């Protein structure tokens, strides 16, 4: 997929005017915290910030992507046939400089997701607060469609998303914080502009990022299209 083949996809969101939904649960608070403690213990020595393919590596994450409240809402949003296109854990360690710039989950130089047929989820494994790096979103920002992003650089190798061009490095006047307790989740339109800040607390913050797709959602430049992990329905 070269630049000319990218589609802007401006327009309304299957998640309504705001382009996101909160109030979802993927686990109980205490079980989520127990999973977070395991993740933190495993990765503390290396201070790993991004753990890819969490749903293939951890049983708890494989269960999380199918958690009933979340999956039902995903199906209501993009239809009954749902697969996981991508997951990763993001760990923000105390004292590390690791802000995630304003970005959109549904586009990168290698692929683009159809926003009618895909949705992004962010699951709080620890509590996520305004001081440890919870998400900030710009409500309604999906409506302008996919925007130009900065070029890939060393940050991308580190696992960080590419930033939307022209956005500030920090908070935005229209930005809304989305603090979540461990065990809670939110869904976002894949065009919704969002970021997360540094963790300024003494404890690690852990979040599980998921991209869900329906059949036909992925446009890819790679001869090896992403391998999907079907959860429900047919057409895969
Ligand atoms: O986990 C985070 O802090 C945000 C990650 C995120 O939005 C992303 O990398 O797509």
mmCIF file of C-alpha atoms and ligand atoms in Angstrom:
data_model
loop_
_atom_site.group_PDB
_atom_site.id
_atom_site.type_symbol
_atom_site.label_atom_id
_atom_site.label_comp_id
_atom_site.label_asym_id
_atom_site.label_seq_id
_atom_site.Cartn_x
_atom_site.Cartn_y
_atom_site.Cartn_z
ATOM 1 C CA UNK A 1 0.000 0.000 0.000
ATOM 2 C CA UNK A 2 1.701 3.204 -1.070
ATOM 3 C CA UNK A 3 0.640 6.673 -0.027
ATOM 4 C CA UNK A 4 -1.686 7.041 -3.034
ATOM 5 C CA UNK A 5 -3.614 3.968 -1.956
ATOM 6 C CA UNK A 6 -4.315 5.263 1.527
ATOM 7 C CA UNK A 7 -7.934 6.245 2.078
ATOM 8 C CA UNK A 8 -8.829 9.131 4.382
ATOM 9 C CA UNK A 9 -12.052 7.584 5.714
ATOM 10 C CA UNK A 10 -13.521 10.846 7.030
ATOM 11 C CA UNK A 11 -16.993 10.498 8.531
ATOM 12 C CA UNK A 12 -19.086 9.250 11.433
ATOM 13 C CA UNK A 13 -18.036 6.580 13.897
ATOM 14 C CA UNK A 14 -19.745 3.296 14.724
ATOM 15 C CA UNK A 15 -19.105 4.392 18.344
ATOM 16 C CA UNK A 16 -21.165 7.589 17.997
ATOM 17 C CA UNK A 17 -20.293 11.251 18.163
ATOM 18 C CA UNK A 18 -17.466 11.015 20.708
ATOM 19 C CA UNK A 19 -15.765 8.110 18.908
ATOM 20 C CA UNK A 20 -15.109 6.185 22.124
ATOM 21 C CA UNK A 21 -16.886 4.262 24.870
ATOM 22 C CA UNK A 22 -15.912 3.691 28.511
ATOM 23 C CA UNK A 23 -17.622 1.733 31.308
ATOM 24 C CA UNK A 24 -16.641 -1.719 30.005
ATOM 25 C CA UNK A 25 -15.140 -4.517 32.109
ATOM 26 C CA UNK A 26 -12.712 -7.229 31.039
ATOM 27 C CA UNK A 27 -12.088 -8.737 34.490
ATOM 28 C CA UNK A 28 -12.610 -8.088 38.185
ATOM 29 C CA UNK A 29 -10.428 -5.469 39.799
ATOM 30 C CA UNK A 30 -8.570 -7.971 41.992
ATOM 31 C CA UNK A 31 -7.905 -10.469 39.173
ATOM 32 C CA UNK A 32 -6.633 -7.740 36.871
ATOM 33 C CA UNK A 33 -4.285 -6.526 39.599
ATOM 34 C CA UNK A 34 -3.021 -10.082 40.128
ATOM 35 C CA UNK A 35 -2.214 -10.360 36.396
ATOM 36 C CA UNK A 36 -0.456 -6.999 36.526
ATOM 37 C CA UNK A 37 1.685 -8.170 39.440
ATOM 38 C CA UNK A 38 2.823 -11.174 37.351
ATOM 39 C CA UNK A 39 3.633 -8.997 34.341
ATOM 40 C CA UNK A 40 5.563 -6.515 36.469
ATOM 41 C CA UNK A 41 7.534 -9.265 38.223
ATOM 42 C CA UNK A 42 8.447 -10.882 34.882
ATOM 43 C CA UNK A 43 9.591 -7.668 33.179
ATOM 44 C CA UNK A 44 10.951 -5.536 36.022
ATOM 45 C CA UNK A 45 14.611 -6.498 35.570
ATOM 46 C CA UNK A 46 14.645 -5.688 31.837
ATOM 47 C CA UNK A 47 12.187 -2.772 32.172
ATOM 48 C CA UNK A 48 10.467 -4.029 29.003
ATOM 49 C CA UNK A 49 8.077 -1.367 27.727
ATOM 50 C CA UNK A 50 6.247 -3.184 24.932
ATOM 51 C CA UNK A 51 5.351 -6.897 24.967
ATOM 52 C CA UNK A 52 3.961 -7.897 21.578
ATOM 53 C CA UNK A 53 1.319 -10.567 20.844
ATOM 54 C CA UNK A 54 0.195 -10.760 24.458
ATOM 55 C CA UNK A 55 -2.849 -12.867 23.463
ATOM 56 C CA UNK A 56 -0.490 -15.560 22.087
ATOM 57 C CA UNK A 57 1.883 -15.479 25.050
ATOM 58 C CA UNK A 58 -0.348 -15.325 28.113
ATOM 59 C CA UNK A 59 -3.491 -17.360 28.861
ATOM 60 C CA UNK A 60 -4.947 -14.449 30.785
ATOM 61 C CA UNK A 61 -4.614 -12.177 27.729
ATOM 62 C CA UNK A 62 -6.172 -14.839 25.452
ATOM 63 C CA UNK A 63 -9.136 -14.818 27.865
ATOM 64 C CA UNK A 64 -9.142 -11.030 28.061
ATOM 65 C CA UNK A 65 -9.639 -10.580 24.301
ATOM 66 C CA UNK A 66 -12.803 -12.750 24.575
ATOM 67 C CA UNK A 67 -14.114 -11.308 27.829
ATOM 68 C CA UNK A 68 -17.914 -11.225 27.431
ATOM 69 C CA UNK A 69 -18.679 -7.552 28.117
ATOM 70 C CA UNK A 70 -15.908 -6.392 25.799
ATOM 71 C CA UNK A 71 -16.549 -8.890 22.989
ATOM 72 C CA UNK A 72 -20.314 -8.238 23.025
ATOM 73 C CA UNK A 73 -19.721 -4.512 22.634
ATOM 74 C CA UNK A 74 -17.152 -5.111 19.882
ATOM 75 C CA UNK A 75 -19.695 -7.268 18.016
ATOM 76 C CA UNK A 76 -22.364 -4.593 18.446
ATOM 77 C CA UNK A 77 -19.887 -2.138 16.918
ATOM 78 C CA UNK A 78 -18.354 -4.010 13.951
ATOM 79 C CA UNK A 79 -20.605 -7.059 13.480
ATOM 80 C CA UNK A 80 -20.718 -10.679 14.618
ATOM 81 C CA UNK A 81 -17.500 -11.954 12.992
ATOM 82 C CA UNK A 82 -14.551 -10.705 15.011
ATOM 83 C CA UNK A 83 -10.798 -11.434 14.938
ATOM 84 C CA UNK A 84 -7.855 -9.979 16.807
ATOM 85 C CA UNK A 85 -5.457 -8.211 14.415
ATOM 86 C CA UNK A 86 -2.912 -7.137 17.038
ATOM 87 C CA UNK A 87 -2.282 -6.990 20.769
ATOM 88 C CA UNK A 88 0.526 -5.621 22.887
ATOM 89 C CA UNK A 89 1.122 -4.798 26.497
ATOM 90 C CA UNK A 90 2.500 -1.371 27.228
ATOM 91 C CA UNK A 91 4.293 -0.952 30.534
ATOM 92 C CA UNK A 92 5.154 2.502 31.828
ATOM 93 C CA UNK A 93 7.863 2.100 34.462
ATOM 94 C CA UNK A 94 8.409 4.715 37.155
ATOM 95 C CA UNK A 95 11.018 7.310 36.250
ATOM 96 C CA UNK A 96 11.181 6.423 32.539
ATOM 97 C CA UNK A 97 10.592 8.972 29.784
ATOM 98 C CA UNK A 98 7.981 7.148 27.705
ATOM 99 C CA UNK A 99 5.127 9.375 26.552
ATOM 100 C CA UNK A 100 3.100 8.115 23.575
ATOM 101 C CA UNK A 101 2.408 10.928 21.057
ATOM 102 C CA UNK A 102 -1.004 11.870 19.683
ATOM 103 C CA UNK A 103 -1.783 9.152 17.151
ATOM 104 C CA UNK A 104 -4.462 7.039 15.459
ATOM 105 C CA UNK A 105 -4.409 3.254 15.903
ATOM 106 C CA UNK A 106 -5.821 2.307 12.510
ATOM 107 C CA UNK A 107 -3.014 3.475 10.252
ATOM 108 C CA UNK A 108 0.723 2.935 9.881
ATOM 109 C CA UNK A 109 3.060 2.762 6.876
ATOM 110 C CA UNK A 110 2.263 -0.932 6.405
ATOM 111 C CA UNK A 111 -1.505 -1.132 6.813
ATOM 112 C CA UNK A 112 -4.749 0.731 7.191
ATOM 113 C CA UNK A 113 -7.935 -0.409 8.942
ATOM 114 C CA UNK A 114 -11.446 0.330 7.690
ATOM 115 C CA UNK A 115 -13.015 2.214 10.626
ATOM 116 C CA UNK A 116 -16.451 0.680 9.986
ATOM 117 C CA UNK A 117 -14.943 -2.793 10.330
ATOM 118 C CA UNK A 118 -12.443 -2.373 13.145
ATOM 119 C CA UNK A 119 -12.194 -1.002 16.645
ATOM 120 C CA UNK A 120 -9.400 -0.487 19.185
ATOM 121 C CA UNK A 121 -9.601 -1.479 22.851
ATOM 122 C CA UNK A 122 -7.463 -0.407 25.799
ATOM 123 C CA UNK A 123 -7.634 -2.576 28.918
ATOM 124 C CA UNK A 124 -6.392 -1.354 32.288
ATOM 125 C CA UNK A 125 -4.333 -4.133 33.896
ATOM 126 C CA UNK A 126 -3.170 -1.849 36.704
ATOM 127 C CA UNK A 127 -5.201 1.224 37.582
ATOM 128 C CA UNK A 128 -4.551 3.933 34.967
ATOM 129 C CA UNK A 129 -4.674 7.470 36.350
ATOM 130 C CA UNK A 130 -3.898 10.997 35.214
ATOM 131 C CA UNK A 131 -0.516 10.773 36.973
ATOM 132 C CA UNK A 132 0.627 7.305 35.878
ATOM 133 C CA UNK A 133 -0.118 7.614 32.151
ATOM 134 C CA UNK A 134 -3.791 6.907 31.417
ATOM 135 C CA UNK A 135 -5.057 7.633 27.906
ATOM 136 C CA UNK A 136 -6.102 11.095 26.757
ATOM 137 C CA UNK A 137 -8.445 11.272 23.768
ATOM 138 C CA UNK A 138 -9.781 14.057 21.572
ATOM 139 C CA UNK A 139 -13.528 13.443 21.357
ATOM 140 C CA UNK A 140 -14.888 13.550 17.812
ATOM 141 C CA UNK A 141 -11.409 13.604 16.250
ATOM 142 C CA UNK A 142 -12.214 10.481 14.191
ATOM 143 C CA UNK A 143 -14.506 12.545 11.952
ATOM 144 C CA UNK A 144 -11.647 14.145 9.966
ATOM 145 C CA UNK A 145 -10.431 10.670 8.999
ATOM 146 C CA UNK A 146 -6.818 9.512 8.857
ATOM 147 C CA UNK A 147 -4.330 12.375 9.107
ATOM 148 C CA UNK A 148 -0.691 12.661 8.100
ATOM 149 C CA UNK A 149 1.714 11.075 10.556
ATOM 150 C CA UNK A 150 5.384 11.696 11.247
ATOM 151 C CA UNK A 151 7.875 9.489 9.480
ATOM 152 C CA UNK A 152 9.110 6.304 11.075
ATOM 153 C CA UNK A 153 12.212 6.869 13.247
ATOM 154 C CA UNK A 154 14.037 5.261 16.133
ATOM 155 C CA UNK A 155 11.041 5.775 18.423
ATOM 156 C CA UNK A 156 9.032 3.481 16.187
ATOM 157 C CA UNK A 157 11.635 0.762 16.626
ATOM 158 C CA UNK A 158 11.098 1.102 20.318
ATOM 159 C CA UNK A 159 7.456 0.237 19.751
ATOM 160 C CA UNK A 160 5.995 3.697 20.012
ATOM 161 C CA UNK A 161 3.173 4.834 17.751
ATOM 162 C CA UNK A 162 3.860 7.460 15.062
ATOM 163 C CA UNK A 163 2.517 10.905 15.947
ATOM 164 C CA UNK A 164 -0.105 12.883 14.030
ATOM 165 C CA UNK A 165 1.650 15.802 12.317
ATOM 166 C CA UNK A 166 0.952 19.232 13.769
ATOM 167 C CA UNK A 167 -0.199 18.044 17.195
ATOM 168 C CA UNK A 168 1.471 19.374 20.377
ATOM 169 C CA UNK A 169 3.913 17.175 22.300
ATOM 170 C CA UNK A 170 1.774 17.347 25.420
ATOM 171 C CA UNK A 171 -1.868 17.829 26.405
ATOM 172 C CA UNK A 172 -4.360 19.446 24.011
ATOM 173 C CA UNK A 173 -7.100 21.910 24.951
ATOM 174 C CA UNK A 174 -9.779 19.505 23.686
ATOM 175 C CA UNK A 175 -8.153 16.432 25.261
ATOM 176 C CA UNK A 176 -10.115 14.351 27.776
ATOM 177 C CA UNK A 177 -8.409 12.057 30.311
ATOM 178 C CA UNK A 178 -9.713 8.486 30.527
ATOM 179 C CA UNK A 179 -8.697 7.160 33.950
ATOM 180 C CA UNK A 180 -9.675 3.500 34.409
ATOM 181 C CA UNK A 181 -9.544 1.102 37.342
ATOM 182 C CA UNK A 182 -7.755 -2.212 36.831
ATOM 183 C CA UNK A 183 -10.281 -4.539 35.154
ATOM 184 C CA UNK A 184 -12.005 -1.743 33.209
ATOM 185 C CA UNK A 185 -11.679 -1.111 29.467
ATOM 186 C CA UNK A 186 -12.539 1.432 26.803
ATOM 187 C CA UNK A 187 -13.188 1.130 23.075
ATOM 188 C CA UNK A 188 -11.996 3.671 20.543
ATOM 189 C CA UNK A 189 -12.687 4.364 16.896
ATOM 190 C CA UNK A 190 -9.450 3.428 15.095
ATOM 191 C CA UNK A 191 -9.206 7.044 13.822
ATOM 192 C CA UNK A 192 -9.643 8.626 17.281
ATOM 193 C CA UNK A 193 -6.600 10.758 18.169
ATOM 194 C CA UNK A 194 -5.182 9.768 21.548
ATOM 195 C CA UNK A 195 -1.954 9.765 23.566
ATOM 196 C CA UNK A 196 -0.600 8.853 26.982
ATOM 197 C CA UNK A 197 1.755 10.728 29.259
ATOM 198 C CA UNK A 198 4.715 9.706 31.380
ATOM 199 C CA UNK A 199 4.188 7.772 34.580
ATOM 200 C CA UNK A 200 5.117 10.069 37.470
ATOM 201 C CA UNK A 201 4.234 7.611 40.258
ATOM 202 C CA UNK A 202 6.323 5.007 42.061
ATOM 203 C CA UNK A 203 4.473 1.998 40.600
ATOM 204 C CA UNK A 204 4.347 0.550 37.079
ATOM 205 C CA UNK A 205 1.301 1.160 34.827
ATOM 206 C CA UNK A 206 0.261 -1.743 32.595
ATOM 207 C CA UNK A 207 -2.243 -1.566 29.707
ATOM 208 C CA UNK A 208 -3.297 -4.134 27.116
ATOM 209 C CA UNK A 209 -3.890 -2.681 23.638
ATOM 210 C CA UNK A 210 -6.092 -4.695 21.247
ATOM 211 C CA UNK A 211 -7.166 -4.098 17.653
ATOM 212 C CA UNK A 212 -10.296 -6.035 16.670
ATOM 213 C CA UNK A 213 -11.334 -6.462 13.019
ATOM 214 C CA UNK A 214 -14.235 -7.839 10.976
ATOM 215 C CA UNK A 215 -13.608 -9.623 7.634
ATOM 216 C CA UNK A 216 -12.269 -7.222 4.989
ATOM 217 C CA UNK A 217 -11.057 -4.572 7.472
ATOM 218 C CA UNK A 218 -7.313 -4.720 6.754
ATOM 219 C CA UNK A 219 -5.600 -3.062 3.756
ATOM 220 C CA UNK A 220 -1.976 -4.076 3.839
ATOM 221 C CA UNK A 221 1.170 -3.229 1.889
ATOM 222 C CA UNK A 222 2.885 -6.366 3.095
ATOM 223 C CA UNK A 223 2.900 -9.502 0.967
ATOM 224 C CA UNK A 224 2.531 -11.259 4.312
ATOM 225 C CA UNK A 225 -0.773 -9.835 5.512
ATOM 226 C CA UNK A 226 -1.088 -9.768 9.285
ATOM 227 C CA UNK A 227 -2.153 -13.121 10.643
ATOM 228 C CA UNK A 228 -5.550 -12.704 12.214
ATOM 229 C CA UNK A 229 -6.705 -14.555 15.323
ATOM 230 C CA UNK A 230 -10.400 -15.305 14.753
ATOM 231 C CA UNK A 231 -12.667 -15.213 17.792
ATOM 232 C CA UNK A 232 -16.201 -15.483 16.413
ATOM 233 C CA UNK A 233 -18.144 -15.938 13.191
ATOM 234 C CA UNK A 234 -17.022 -16.815 9.671
ATOM 235 C CA UNK A 235 -15.386 -15.216 6.637
ATOM 236 C CA UNK A 236 -11.781 -15.630 7.816
HETATM 237 O O1 LIG B 1 -0.705 2.162 26.495
HETATM 238 C C1 LIG B 1 -0.585 3.357 26.231
HETATM 239 O O2 LIG B 1 -0.118 4.172 27.009
HETATM 240 C C2 LIG B 1 -1.075 3.920 24.921
HETATM 241 C C3 LIG B 1 -0.676 3.057 23.833
HETATM 242 C C4 LIG B 1 -1.304 3.420 22.560
HETATM 243 O O3 LIG B 1 -2.263 4.128 22.466
HETATM 244 C C5 LIG B 1 -0.685 2.862 21.371
HETATM 245 O O4 LIG B 1 0.508 2.577 21.395
HETATM 246 O O5 LIG B 1 -1.421 2.694 20.383
#
